[in-house]
XYZ file of C-alpha atoms in Angstrom:
598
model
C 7.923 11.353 2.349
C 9.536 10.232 5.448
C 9.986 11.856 8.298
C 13.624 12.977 7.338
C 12.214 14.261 4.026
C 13.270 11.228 1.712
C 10.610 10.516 -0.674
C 9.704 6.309 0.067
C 7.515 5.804 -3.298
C 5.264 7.859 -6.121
C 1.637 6.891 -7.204
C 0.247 7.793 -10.095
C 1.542 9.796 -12.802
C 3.600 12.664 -11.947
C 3.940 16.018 -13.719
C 5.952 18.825 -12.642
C 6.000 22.210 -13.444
C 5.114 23.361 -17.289
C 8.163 25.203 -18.706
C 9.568 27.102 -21.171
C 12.772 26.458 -22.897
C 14.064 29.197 -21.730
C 13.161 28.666 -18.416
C 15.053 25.163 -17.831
C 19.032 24.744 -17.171
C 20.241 25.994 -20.729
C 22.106 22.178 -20.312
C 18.735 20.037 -20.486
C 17.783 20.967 -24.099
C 21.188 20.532 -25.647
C 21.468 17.396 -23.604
C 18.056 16.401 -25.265
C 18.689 17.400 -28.677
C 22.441 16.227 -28.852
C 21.559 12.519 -28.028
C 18.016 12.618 -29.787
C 17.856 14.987 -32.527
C 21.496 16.910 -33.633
C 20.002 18.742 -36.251
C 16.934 19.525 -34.955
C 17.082 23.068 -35.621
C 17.948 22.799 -39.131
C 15.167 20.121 -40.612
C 11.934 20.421 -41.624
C 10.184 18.053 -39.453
C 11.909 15.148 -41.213
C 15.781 14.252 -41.035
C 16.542 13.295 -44.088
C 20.121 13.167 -43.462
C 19.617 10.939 -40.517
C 16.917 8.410 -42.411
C 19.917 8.400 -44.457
C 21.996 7.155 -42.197
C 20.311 4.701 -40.061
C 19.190 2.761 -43.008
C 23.198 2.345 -43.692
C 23.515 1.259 -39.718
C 20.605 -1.244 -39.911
C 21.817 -2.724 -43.021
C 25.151 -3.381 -41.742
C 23.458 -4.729 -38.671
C 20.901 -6.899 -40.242
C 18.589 -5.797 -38.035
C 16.544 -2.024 -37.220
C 19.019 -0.922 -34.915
C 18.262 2.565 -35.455
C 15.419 4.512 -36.439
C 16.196 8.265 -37.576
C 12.811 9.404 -35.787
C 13.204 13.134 -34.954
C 12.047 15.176 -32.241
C 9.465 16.436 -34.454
C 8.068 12.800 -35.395
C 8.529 11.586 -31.572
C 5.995 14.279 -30.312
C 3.511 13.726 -33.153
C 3.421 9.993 -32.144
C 3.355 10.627 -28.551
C 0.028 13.526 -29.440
C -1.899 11.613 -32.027
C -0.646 7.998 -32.773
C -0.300 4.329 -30.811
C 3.436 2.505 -30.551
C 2.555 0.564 -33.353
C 5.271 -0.480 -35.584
C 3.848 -0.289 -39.320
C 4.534 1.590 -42.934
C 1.197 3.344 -42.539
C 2.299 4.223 -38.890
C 5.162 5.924 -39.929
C 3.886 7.829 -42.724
C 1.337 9.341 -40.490
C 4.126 10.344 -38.413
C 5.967 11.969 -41.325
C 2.978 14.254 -41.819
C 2.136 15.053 -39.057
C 5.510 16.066 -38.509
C 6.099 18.281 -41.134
C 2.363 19.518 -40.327
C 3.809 20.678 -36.515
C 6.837 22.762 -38.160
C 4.046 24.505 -39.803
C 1.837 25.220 -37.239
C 4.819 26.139 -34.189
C 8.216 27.257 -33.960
C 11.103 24.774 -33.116
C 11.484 26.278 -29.779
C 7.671 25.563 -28.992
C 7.826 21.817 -30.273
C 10.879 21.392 -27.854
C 9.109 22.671 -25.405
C 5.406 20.554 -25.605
C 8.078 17.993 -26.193
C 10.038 18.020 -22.948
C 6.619 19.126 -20.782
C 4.941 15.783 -22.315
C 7.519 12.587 -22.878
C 8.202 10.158 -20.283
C 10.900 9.826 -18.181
C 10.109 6.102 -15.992
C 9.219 6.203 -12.497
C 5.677 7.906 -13.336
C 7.047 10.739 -14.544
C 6.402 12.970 -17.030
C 7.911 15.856 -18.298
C 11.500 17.136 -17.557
C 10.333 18.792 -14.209
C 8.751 16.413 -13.074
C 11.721 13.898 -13.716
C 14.133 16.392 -12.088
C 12.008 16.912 -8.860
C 11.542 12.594 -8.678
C 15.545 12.428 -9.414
C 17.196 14.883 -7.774
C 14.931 17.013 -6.009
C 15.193 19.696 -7.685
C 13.082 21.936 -10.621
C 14.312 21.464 -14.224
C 15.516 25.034 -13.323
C 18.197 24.321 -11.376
C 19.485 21.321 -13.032
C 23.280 20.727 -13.595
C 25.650 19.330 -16.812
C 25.182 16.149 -15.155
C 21.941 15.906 -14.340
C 20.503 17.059 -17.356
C 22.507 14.389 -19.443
C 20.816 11.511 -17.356
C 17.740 12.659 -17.665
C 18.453 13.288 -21.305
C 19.741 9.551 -21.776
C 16.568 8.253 -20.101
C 14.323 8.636 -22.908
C 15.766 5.992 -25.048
C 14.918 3.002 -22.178
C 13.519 4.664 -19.360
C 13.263 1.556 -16.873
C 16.419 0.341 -18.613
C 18.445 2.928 -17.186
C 16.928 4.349 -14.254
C 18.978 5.631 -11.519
C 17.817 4.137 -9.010
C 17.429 0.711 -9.398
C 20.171 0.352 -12.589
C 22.566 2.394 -11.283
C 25.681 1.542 -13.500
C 23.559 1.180 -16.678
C 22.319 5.015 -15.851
C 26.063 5.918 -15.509
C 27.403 4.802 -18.686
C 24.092 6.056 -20.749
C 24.713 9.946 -19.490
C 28.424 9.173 -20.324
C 27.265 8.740 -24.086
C 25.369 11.857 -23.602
C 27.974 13.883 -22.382
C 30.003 12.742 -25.436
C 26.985 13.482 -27.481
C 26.879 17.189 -25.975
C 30.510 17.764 -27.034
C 30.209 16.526 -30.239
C 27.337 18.595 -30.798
C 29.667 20.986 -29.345
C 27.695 22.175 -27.090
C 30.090 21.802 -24.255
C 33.936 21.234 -24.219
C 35.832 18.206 -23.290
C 36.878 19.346 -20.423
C 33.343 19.977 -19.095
C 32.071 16.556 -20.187
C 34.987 15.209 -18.165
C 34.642 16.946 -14.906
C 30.801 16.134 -14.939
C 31.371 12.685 -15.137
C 34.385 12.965 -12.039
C 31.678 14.981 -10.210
C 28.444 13.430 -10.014
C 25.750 14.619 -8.434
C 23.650 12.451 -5.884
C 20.354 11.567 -6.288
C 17.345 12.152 -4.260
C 17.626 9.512 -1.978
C 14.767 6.882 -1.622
C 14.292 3.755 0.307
C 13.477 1.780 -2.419
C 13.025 -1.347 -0.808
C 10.699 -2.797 2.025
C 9.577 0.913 3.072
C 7.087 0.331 -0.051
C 5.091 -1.974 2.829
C 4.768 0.912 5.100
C 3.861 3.502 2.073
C 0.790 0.731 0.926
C -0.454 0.828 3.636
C -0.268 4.881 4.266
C -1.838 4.978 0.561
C -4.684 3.272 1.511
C -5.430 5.344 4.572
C -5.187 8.712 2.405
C -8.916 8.937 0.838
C -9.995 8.958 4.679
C -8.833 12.613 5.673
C -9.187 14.011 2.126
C -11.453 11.798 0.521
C -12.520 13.281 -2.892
C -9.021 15.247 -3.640
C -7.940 14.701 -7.742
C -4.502 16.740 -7.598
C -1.289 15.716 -6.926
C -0.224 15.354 -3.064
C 2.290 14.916 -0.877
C 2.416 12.921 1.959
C 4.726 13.323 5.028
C 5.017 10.351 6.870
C 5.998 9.253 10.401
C 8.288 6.727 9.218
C 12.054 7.410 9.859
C 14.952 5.669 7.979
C 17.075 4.819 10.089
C 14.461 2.810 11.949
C 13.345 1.203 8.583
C 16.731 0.363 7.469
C 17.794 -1.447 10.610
C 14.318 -3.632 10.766
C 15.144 -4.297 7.386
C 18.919 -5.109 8.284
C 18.190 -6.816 11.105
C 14.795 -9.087 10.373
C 16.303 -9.865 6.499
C 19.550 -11.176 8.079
C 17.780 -13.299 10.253
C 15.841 -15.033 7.782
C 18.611 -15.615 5.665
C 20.932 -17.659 8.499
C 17.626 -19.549 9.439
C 15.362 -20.111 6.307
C 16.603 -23.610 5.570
C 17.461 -25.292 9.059
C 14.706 -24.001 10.570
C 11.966 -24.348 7.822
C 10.917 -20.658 7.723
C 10.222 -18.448 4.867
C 8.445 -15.123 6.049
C 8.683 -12.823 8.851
C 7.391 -9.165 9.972
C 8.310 -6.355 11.845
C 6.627 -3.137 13.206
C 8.267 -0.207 14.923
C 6.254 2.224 16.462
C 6.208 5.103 18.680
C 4.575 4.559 22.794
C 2.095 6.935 21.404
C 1.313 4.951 17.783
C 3.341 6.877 15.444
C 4.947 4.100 12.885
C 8.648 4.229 12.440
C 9.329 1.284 10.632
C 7.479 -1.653 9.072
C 8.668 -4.780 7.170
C 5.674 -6.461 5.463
C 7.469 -9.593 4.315
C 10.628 -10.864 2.734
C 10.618 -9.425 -0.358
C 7.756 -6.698 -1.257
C 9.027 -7.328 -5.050
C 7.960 -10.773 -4.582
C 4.749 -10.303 -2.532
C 2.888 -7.480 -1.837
C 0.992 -8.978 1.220
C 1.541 -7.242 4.232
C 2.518 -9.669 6.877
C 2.041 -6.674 9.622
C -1.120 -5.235 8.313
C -3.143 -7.544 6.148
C -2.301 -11.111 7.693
C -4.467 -12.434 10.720
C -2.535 -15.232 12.661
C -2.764 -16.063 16.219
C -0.923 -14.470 18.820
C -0.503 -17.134 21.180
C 0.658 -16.255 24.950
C 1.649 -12.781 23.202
C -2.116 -12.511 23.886
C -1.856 -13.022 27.697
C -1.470 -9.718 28.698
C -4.969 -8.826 28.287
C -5.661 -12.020 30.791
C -3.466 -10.652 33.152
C -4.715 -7.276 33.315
C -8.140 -8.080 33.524
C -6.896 -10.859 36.484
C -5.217 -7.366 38.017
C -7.868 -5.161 37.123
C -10.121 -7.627 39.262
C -8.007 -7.356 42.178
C -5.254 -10.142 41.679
C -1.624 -8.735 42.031
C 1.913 -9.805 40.619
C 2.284 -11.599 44.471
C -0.702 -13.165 44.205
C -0.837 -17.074 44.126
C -1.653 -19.926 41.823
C -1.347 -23.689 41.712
C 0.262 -24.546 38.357
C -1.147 -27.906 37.677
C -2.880 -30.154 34.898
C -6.494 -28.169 34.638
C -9.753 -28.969 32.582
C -12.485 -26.528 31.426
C -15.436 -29.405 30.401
C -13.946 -31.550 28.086
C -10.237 -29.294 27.150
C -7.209 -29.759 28.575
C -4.865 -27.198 28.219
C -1.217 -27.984 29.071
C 1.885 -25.790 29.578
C 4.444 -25.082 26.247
C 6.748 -27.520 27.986
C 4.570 -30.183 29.651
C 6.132 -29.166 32.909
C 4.044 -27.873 35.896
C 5.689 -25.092 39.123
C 3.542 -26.177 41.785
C 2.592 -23.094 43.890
C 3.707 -19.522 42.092
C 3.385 -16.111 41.870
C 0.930 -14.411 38.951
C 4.847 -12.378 38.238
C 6.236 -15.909 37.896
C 3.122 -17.753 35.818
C 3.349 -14.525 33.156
C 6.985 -14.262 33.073
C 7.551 -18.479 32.394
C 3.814 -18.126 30.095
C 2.264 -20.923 32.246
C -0.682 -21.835 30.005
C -2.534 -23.537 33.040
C -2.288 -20.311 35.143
C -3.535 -18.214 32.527
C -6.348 -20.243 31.952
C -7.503 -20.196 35.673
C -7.422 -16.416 35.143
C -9.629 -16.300 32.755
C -12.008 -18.427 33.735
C -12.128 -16.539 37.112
C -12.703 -13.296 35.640
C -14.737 -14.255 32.964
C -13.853 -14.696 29.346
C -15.810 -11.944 28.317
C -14.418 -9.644 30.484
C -10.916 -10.596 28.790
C -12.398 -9.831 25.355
C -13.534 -6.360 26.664
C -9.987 -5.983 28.087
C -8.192 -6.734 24.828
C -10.287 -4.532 22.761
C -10.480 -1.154 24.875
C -6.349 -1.683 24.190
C -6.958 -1.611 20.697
C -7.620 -5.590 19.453
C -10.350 -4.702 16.554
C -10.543 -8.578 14.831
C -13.008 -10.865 16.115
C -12.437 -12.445 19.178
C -14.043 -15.583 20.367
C -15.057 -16.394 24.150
C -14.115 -19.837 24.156
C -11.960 -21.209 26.682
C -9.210 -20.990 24.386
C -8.422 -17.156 24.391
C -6.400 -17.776 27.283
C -4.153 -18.990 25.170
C -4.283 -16.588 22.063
C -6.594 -18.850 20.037
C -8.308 -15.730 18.431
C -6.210 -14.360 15.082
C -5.475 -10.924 14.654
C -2.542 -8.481 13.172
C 0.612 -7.923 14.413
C 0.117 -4.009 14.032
C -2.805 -3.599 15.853
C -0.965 -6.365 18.699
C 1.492 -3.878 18.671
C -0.490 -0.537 18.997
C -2.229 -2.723 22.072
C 1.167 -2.739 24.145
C 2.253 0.826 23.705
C -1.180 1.593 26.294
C 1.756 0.044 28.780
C 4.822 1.683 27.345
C 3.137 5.117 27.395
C 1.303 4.802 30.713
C -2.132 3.753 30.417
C -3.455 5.723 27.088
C -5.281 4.252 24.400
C -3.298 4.597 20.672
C -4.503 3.840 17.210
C -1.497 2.969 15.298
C -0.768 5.887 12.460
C 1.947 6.517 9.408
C 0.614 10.043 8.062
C 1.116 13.387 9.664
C 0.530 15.834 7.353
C -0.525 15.609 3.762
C -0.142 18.767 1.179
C -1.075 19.548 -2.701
C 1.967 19.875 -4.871
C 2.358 24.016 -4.024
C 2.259 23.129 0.041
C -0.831 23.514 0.751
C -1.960 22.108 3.818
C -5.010 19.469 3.330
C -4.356 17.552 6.260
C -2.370 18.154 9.595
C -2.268 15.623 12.143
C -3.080 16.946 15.934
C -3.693 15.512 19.083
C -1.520 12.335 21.058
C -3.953 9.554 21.747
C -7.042 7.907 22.409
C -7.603 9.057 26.327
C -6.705 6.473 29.652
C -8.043 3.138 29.300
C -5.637 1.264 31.947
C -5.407 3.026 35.804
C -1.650 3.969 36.106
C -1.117 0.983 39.134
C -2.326 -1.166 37.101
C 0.214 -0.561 33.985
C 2.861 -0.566 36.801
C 1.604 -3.955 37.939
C 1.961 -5.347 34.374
C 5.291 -3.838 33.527
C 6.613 -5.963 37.127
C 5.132 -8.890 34.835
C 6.420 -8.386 31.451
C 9.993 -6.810 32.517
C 10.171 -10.324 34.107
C 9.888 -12.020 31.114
C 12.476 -9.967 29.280
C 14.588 -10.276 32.840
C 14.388 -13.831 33.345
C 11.255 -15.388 31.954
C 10.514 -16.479 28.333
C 11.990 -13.761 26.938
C 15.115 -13.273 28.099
C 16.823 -13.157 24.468
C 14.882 -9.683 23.907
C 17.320 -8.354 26.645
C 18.983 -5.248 25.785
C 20.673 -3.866 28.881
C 18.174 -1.733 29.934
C 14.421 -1.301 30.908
C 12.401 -3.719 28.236
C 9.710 -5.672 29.138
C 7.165 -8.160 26.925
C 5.690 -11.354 25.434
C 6.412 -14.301 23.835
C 3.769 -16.199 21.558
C 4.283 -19.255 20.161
C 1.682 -21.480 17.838
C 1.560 -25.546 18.354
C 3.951 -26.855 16.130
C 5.881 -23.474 15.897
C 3.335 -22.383 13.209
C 3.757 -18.476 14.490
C 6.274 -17.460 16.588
C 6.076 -14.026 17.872
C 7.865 -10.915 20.342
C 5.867 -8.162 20.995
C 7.439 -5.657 23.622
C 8.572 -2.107 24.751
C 11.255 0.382 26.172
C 9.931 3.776 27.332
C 11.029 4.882 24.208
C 10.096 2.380 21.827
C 7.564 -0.073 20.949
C 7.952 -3.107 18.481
C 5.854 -6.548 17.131
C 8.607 -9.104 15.704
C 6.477 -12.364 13.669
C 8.037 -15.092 12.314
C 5.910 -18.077 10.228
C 5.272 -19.551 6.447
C 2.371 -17.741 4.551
C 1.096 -21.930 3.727
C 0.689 -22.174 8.215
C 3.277 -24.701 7.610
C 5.192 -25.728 11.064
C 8.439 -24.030 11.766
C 11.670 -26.183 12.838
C 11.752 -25.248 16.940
C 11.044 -21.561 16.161
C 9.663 -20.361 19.525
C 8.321 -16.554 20.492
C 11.663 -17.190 22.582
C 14.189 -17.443 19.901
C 13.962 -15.896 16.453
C 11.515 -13.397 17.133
C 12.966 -12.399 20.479
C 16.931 -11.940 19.382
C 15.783 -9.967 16.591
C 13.715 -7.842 18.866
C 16.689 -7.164 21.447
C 19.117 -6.797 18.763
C 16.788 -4.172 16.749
C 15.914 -1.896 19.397
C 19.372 -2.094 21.352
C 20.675 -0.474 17.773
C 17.735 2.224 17.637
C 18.050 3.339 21.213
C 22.221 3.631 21.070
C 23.103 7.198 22.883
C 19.302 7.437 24.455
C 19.426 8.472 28.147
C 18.679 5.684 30.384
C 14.686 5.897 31.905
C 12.799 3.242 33.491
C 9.526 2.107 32.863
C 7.152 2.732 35.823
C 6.845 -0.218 38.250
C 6.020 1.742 41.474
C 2.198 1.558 41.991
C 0.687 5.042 42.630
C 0.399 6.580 46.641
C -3.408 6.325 47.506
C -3.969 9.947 47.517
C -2.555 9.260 43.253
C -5.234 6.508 43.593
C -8.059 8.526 44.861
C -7.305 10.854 42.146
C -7.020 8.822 39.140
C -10.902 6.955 40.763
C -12.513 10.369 40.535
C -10.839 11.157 37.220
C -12.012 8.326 35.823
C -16.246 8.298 37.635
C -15.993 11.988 36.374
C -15.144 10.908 32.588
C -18.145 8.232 33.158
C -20.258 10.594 34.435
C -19.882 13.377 31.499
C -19.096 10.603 28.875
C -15.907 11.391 27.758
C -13.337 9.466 25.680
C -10.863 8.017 27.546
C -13.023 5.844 30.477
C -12.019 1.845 30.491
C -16.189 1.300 31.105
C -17.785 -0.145 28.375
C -19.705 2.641 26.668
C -16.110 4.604 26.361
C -14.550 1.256 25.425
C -16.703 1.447 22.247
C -16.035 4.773 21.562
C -12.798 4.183 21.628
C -13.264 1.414 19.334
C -15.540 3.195 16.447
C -12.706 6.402 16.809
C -10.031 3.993 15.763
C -12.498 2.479 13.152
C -12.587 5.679 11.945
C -8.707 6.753 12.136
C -5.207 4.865 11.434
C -5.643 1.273 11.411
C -6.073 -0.431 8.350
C -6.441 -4.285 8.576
C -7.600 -6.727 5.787
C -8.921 -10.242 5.742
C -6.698 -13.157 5.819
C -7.696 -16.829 6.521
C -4.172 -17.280 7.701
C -3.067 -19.267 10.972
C -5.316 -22.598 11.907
C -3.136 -23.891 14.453
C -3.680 -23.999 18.240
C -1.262 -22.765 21.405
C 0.196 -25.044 23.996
């Protein structure tokens, strides 16, 4: 379930409540029997009358159009026989039909009946197919929505509501006809059910399936060993999903074939980690890889934040100064995106135009190390290597836990581990899983997140990134792959924090996609539409007084000292790391992404 209470997918088989015939919407049996079986209540397992005439249909047809197959004979195939289609098959059936009529009243075969057959979607039974449908018990069901459930049993996928939505419509139309035949209702009933229909449950049905894989596979860790049915209540709101969709779909579409790119991903998240939207990939009916998740590719300069902060963290500032110039570290040369060197600039200016040779000089002055310690007390888990090249993003990892790594700076300086579940419950609401607590504990000193927001606002200002722009506070980083293999926007609002990826799942190059194009409009023009009618707040880019200073130093020697989560020294920095081993983020494998950053 989403956060707004619309269900995003089902697992698993799914029964409802067991009822009584009595105890459903007096419409869902006559529905049932007036389409299936008219004379149910009057044969003795066996319709002769209608054997009768569906042999007559089929012979007219030339074909078995129909098959005369009671309710009787349906729920002794469905309790003791396979589908097969044979002579002996349906003799069995016979008997066994007129053996049922022996052994229970009508009313009780209609009932094992309706509690067992299957209705598509997982479902089985006709609460179950109610609850999935329409939200509501078999109960409560209307005219309407008892004849569509009614009219699913002949082709359940065929005419499912939700995905055959005009097939569905004329099947319960036959039904209703069916039910006033059967004269069960009038005419005048069946036609102001069909000018009144009832909505459906709504579902996303689309790319939120990315975002409820990936909550699925999280599940066994908080109630690992639970058989029943569940429910789980998600963080993921609809609104959100449907514009990433809108917004990153659209994109690919206008620039697939000029630009020579097939895939892209978004995630939208909380600044505390709590998952609002995810796109996985083009098409989840087509491929069930999650591009945000499961695929490692590398970040590029969207990596260079972690350089910068540990260049910071060591005592360099945004005013500080660099010579931008052709460098060498033994026998690499690392050159700038463009080929073009500044001269003499600011550590503000190197981040915000993603000077590669700057960045390098950084990290070889702080030590590479000491950048891999940086990037992973924010919340990088894959594999990082300390070669000269993770300057430059040569290291692969996911765009989600990229992501979860820039909310520390949206949210002030605290540690997140990405999550999508906040509360799961067994099918009568019982709680076996509540989510509590905000975060992971301070890992960056609050001047020191100011000091990086100057830097990345100045990209989004006037830098790199300066089609992410969306009127107000925003700040981030572009990442681009040699040969525009990956190109990638990963930024922030104080209200919102979101990883944009564009690439080809074969690491084929892109036509002149850059961090600074694709990935960046779609970034400004997604979170522009999710923050419409937000109050205006900036992020914080005034560096604390000293006495805030002095404060935050003893905070932080006093966490050391007692060895509480939350310190950015290295014993804390790996309990940090094992609690979000242990928590929300959920990232598989991939050999994806070869290529190396300019």
């Amino acid at each position: 379930m989403s956060e707004d209470g619309i269900r995003l997918a089902s697992y698993g088989d799914v029964y409802g409540d067991v009822l009584e015939v009595d105890e459903m919407s007096r419409y869902l049996p006559q529905a049932i029997i007036a389409i299936e079986d008219r004379r149910f209540y009057d044969h003795f397992g066996i319709d002769v009358l209608g054997i009768a005439r569906a042999m007559v249909v089929n012979l007219k047809a030339g074909r078995m159009a129909h098959g005369g197959s009671t309710i009787t004979q349906q729920l002794a195939k469905n309790l003791f026989l396979s589908s097969e289609r044979s002579l002996k098959r349906k003799i069995q059936e016979a008997l066994l039909a007129i053996w049922l009529e022996q052994k229970f009243t009508k009313d009780q075969i209609l009932t094992i009946y309706m509690n067992r057959v299957y209705f598509g979607a997982g479902t089985y039974g006709v609460d179950a197919a109610a609850r999935i449908y329409f939200g509501l018990s078999a109960r409560k069901l209307g005219l309407y929505e008892s004849a569509l459930i009614a009219g699913l049993l002949k082709a359940p996928s065929r005419y499912n509501p939700t995905s055959s939505a005009a097939k569905a419509e004329t099947r319960t139309n036959i039904v209703l006809n069916a039910m006033v035949a059967a004269r069960f209702i009038s005419e005048e009933e069946a036609a102001k059910a069909k000018k009144n229909k009832p909505s459906l449950k709504r579902n996303t049905n689309g790319q939120g399936r990315f975002f409820a894989d990936w909550v699925l596979r999280r599940v066994d860790d908080y109630i690992g060993g639970y058989r029943g049915d569940i429910v789980v209540h998600t963080t993921l709101n609809t609104r959100h999903q449907r514009q990433a969709e809108k917004t990153l779909l659209k994109a690919l579409k206008d620039n697939s074939p000029k630009r020579k790119v097939s895939q892209g991903a978004a995630v939208v998240m909380s600044s505390y980690g709590a998952v609002t939207a995810m796109v996985g990939g083009r098409d989840y009916r087509t491929s069930q890889f999650n591009r945000v998740t499961q695929a490692l590719r590398q970040p590029g300069s969207a990596f260079k934040p972690f350089v910068f902060l540990a260049g910071v963290e060591s005592g360099m500032r945004p005013d500080s100064r660099f010579n931008d110039k052709p460098i060498k570290v033994g026998k690499w040369k690392p050159g700038n995106y463009n080929g073009k060197y500044y001269g003499d600039v600011t550590l503000r200016e190197a981040f915000a135009r993603s000077l590669n040779s700057v960045a390098v000089q950084v990290t070889e002055k702080v030590g590479r190390r000491q950048v891999v310690k940086v990037a992973q007390r924010l919340g990088i888990q894959s594999e990082l290597d300390p070669s000269p090249s993770i300057a430059l993003g040569a290291s692969e990892v996911t765009l989600l836990e990229l992501t979860g790594s820039y909310a520390v700076f949206a949210n002030g300086g605290n540690a997140v581990a990405p999550f999508g579940i906040k509360e799961i419950q067994d099918r009568k609401g019982n709680k076996l899983y509540q989510r509590k607590g905000s975060g992971l504990g301070r890992v960056v000193k609050k001047r020191d997140v100011a000091m990086i927001n100057d830097m990345m606002s100045a990209t989004v200002a006037w830098g790199t990134g300066k089609a992410a722009q969306t009127g107000r506070s925003a700040a981030g980083k572009t990442g681009t792959t040699q040969d525009s293999r990956d190109a990638l926007f990963i930024g922030y609002t104080p209200y919102t924090v979101a990883g944009v990826w564009f690439g080809n799942d074969n690491n084929s190059p892109m036509k002149g996609v850059t961090g600074g194009s694709l990935p960046a409009q779609v970034w400004g023009k997604l979170v522009r539409e999710l923050e419409q009618g937000k109050p205006v707040v900036e992020l914080p880019q005034e560096s604390p007084t000293l006495v805030e200073d002095v404060v935050e130093e003893a905070s932080g020697f006093l966490e050391s000292l007692f060895g509480r989560l939350g310190s950015s020294g290295d014993k804390n920095s790996n309990d940090n790391k094992e609690k979000r081993d242990k928590n929300d983020l959920d990232y598989l494998p991939s050999n994806q992404g070869t290529g190396k950053y300019k």
